[in-house]
mmCIF file of C-alpha atoms in Angstrom:
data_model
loop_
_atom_site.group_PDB
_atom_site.id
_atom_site.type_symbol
_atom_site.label_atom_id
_atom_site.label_comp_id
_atom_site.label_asym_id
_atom_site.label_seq_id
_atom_site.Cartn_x
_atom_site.Cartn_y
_atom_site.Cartn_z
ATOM 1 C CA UNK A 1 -40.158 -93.188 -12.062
ATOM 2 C CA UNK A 2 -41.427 -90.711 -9.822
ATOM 3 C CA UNK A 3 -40.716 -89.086 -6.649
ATOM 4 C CA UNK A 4 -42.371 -88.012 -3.561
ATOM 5 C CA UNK A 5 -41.270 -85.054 -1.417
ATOM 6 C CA UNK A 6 -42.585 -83.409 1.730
ATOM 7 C CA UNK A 7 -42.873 -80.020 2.842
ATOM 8 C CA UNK A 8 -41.043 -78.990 6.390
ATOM 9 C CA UNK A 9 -42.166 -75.407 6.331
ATOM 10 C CA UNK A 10 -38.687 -74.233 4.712
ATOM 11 C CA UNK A 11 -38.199 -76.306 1.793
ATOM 12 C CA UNK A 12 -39.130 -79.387 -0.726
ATOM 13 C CA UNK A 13 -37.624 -82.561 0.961
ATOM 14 C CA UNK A 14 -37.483 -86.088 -0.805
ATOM 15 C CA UNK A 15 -39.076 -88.693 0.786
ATOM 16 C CA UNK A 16 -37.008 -91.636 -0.309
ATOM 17 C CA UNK A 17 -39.737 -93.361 -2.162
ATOM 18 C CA UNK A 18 -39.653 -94.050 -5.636
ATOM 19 C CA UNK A 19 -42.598 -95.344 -7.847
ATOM 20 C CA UNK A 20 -43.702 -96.225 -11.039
ATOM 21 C CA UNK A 21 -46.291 -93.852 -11.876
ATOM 22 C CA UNK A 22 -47.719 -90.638 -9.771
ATOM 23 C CA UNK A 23 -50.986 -92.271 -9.334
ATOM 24 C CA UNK A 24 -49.924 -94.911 -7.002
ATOM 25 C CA UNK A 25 -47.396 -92.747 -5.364
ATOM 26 C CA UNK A 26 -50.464 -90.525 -4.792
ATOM 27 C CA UNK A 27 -52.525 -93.660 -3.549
ATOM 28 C CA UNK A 28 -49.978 -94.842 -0.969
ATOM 29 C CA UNK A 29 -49.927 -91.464 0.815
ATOM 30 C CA UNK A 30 -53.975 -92.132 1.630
ATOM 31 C CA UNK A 31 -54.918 -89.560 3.566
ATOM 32 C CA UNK A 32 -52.209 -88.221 4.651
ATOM 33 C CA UNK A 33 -50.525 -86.063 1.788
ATOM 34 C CA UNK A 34 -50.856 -82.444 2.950
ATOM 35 C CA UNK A 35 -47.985 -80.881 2.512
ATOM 36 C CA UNK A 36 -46.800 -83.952 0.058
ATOM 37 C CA UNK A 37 -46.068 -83.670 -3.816
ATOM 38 C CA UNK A 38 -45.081 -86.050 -6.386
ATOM 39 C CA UNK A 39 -42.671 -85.159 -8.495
ATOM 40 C CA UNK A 40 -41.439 -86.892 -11.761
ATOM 41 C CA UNK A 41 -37.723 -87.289 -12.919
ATOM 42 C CA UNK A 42 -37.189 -83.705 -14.553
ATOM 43 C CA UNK A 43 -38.506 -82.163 -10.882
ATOM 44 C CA UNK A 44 -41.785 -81.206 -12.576
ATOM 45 C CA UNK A 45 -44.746 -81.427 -10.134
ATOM 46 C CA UNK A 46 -47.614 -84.186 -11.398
ATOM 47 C CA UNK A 47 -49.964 -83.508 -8.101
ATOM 48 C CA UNK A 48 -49.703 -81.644 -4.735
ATOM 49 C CA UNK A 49 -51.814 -80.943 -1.769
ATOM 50 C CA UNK A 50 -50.505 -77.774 -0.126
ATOM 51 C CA UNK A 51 -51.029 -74.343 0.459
ATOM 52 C CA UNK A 52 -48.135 -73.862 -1.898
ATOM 53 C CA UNK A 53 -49.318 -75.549 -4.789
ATOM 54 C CA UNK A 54 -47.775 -73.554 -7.701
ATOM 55 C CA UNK A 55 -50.269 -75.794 -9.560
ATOM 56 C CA UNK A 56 -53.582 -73.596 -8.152
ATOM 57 C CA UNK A 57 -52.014 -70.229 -9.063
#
């Protein structure tokens, strides 16, 4: 299962949702997933879109 989290402007915050696989947790955001991550069990980040993607550095 994965998890997806949110960021407030201080810090990572879990959403509440759970899903199968980071592809449909990904599709269920749509268009809105700035500032959204999904994350899998072991806290390692699958996909983000934000200026804080550690991903992009």
């Amino acid at each position: 299962m994965v998890k997806t989290q949110y960021y407030n402007g201080k810090e990572w915050i879990f959403t509440g949702d759970e899903w199968p696989n980071y592809q449909l947790a990904w599709m269920v955001l749509g268009g809105y997933n700035y500032n959204h991550r999904v994350v899998d069990e072991n806290g390692k980040v699958l996909i983000e879109n934000s200026e804080f993607n550690p991903l992009k550095q």
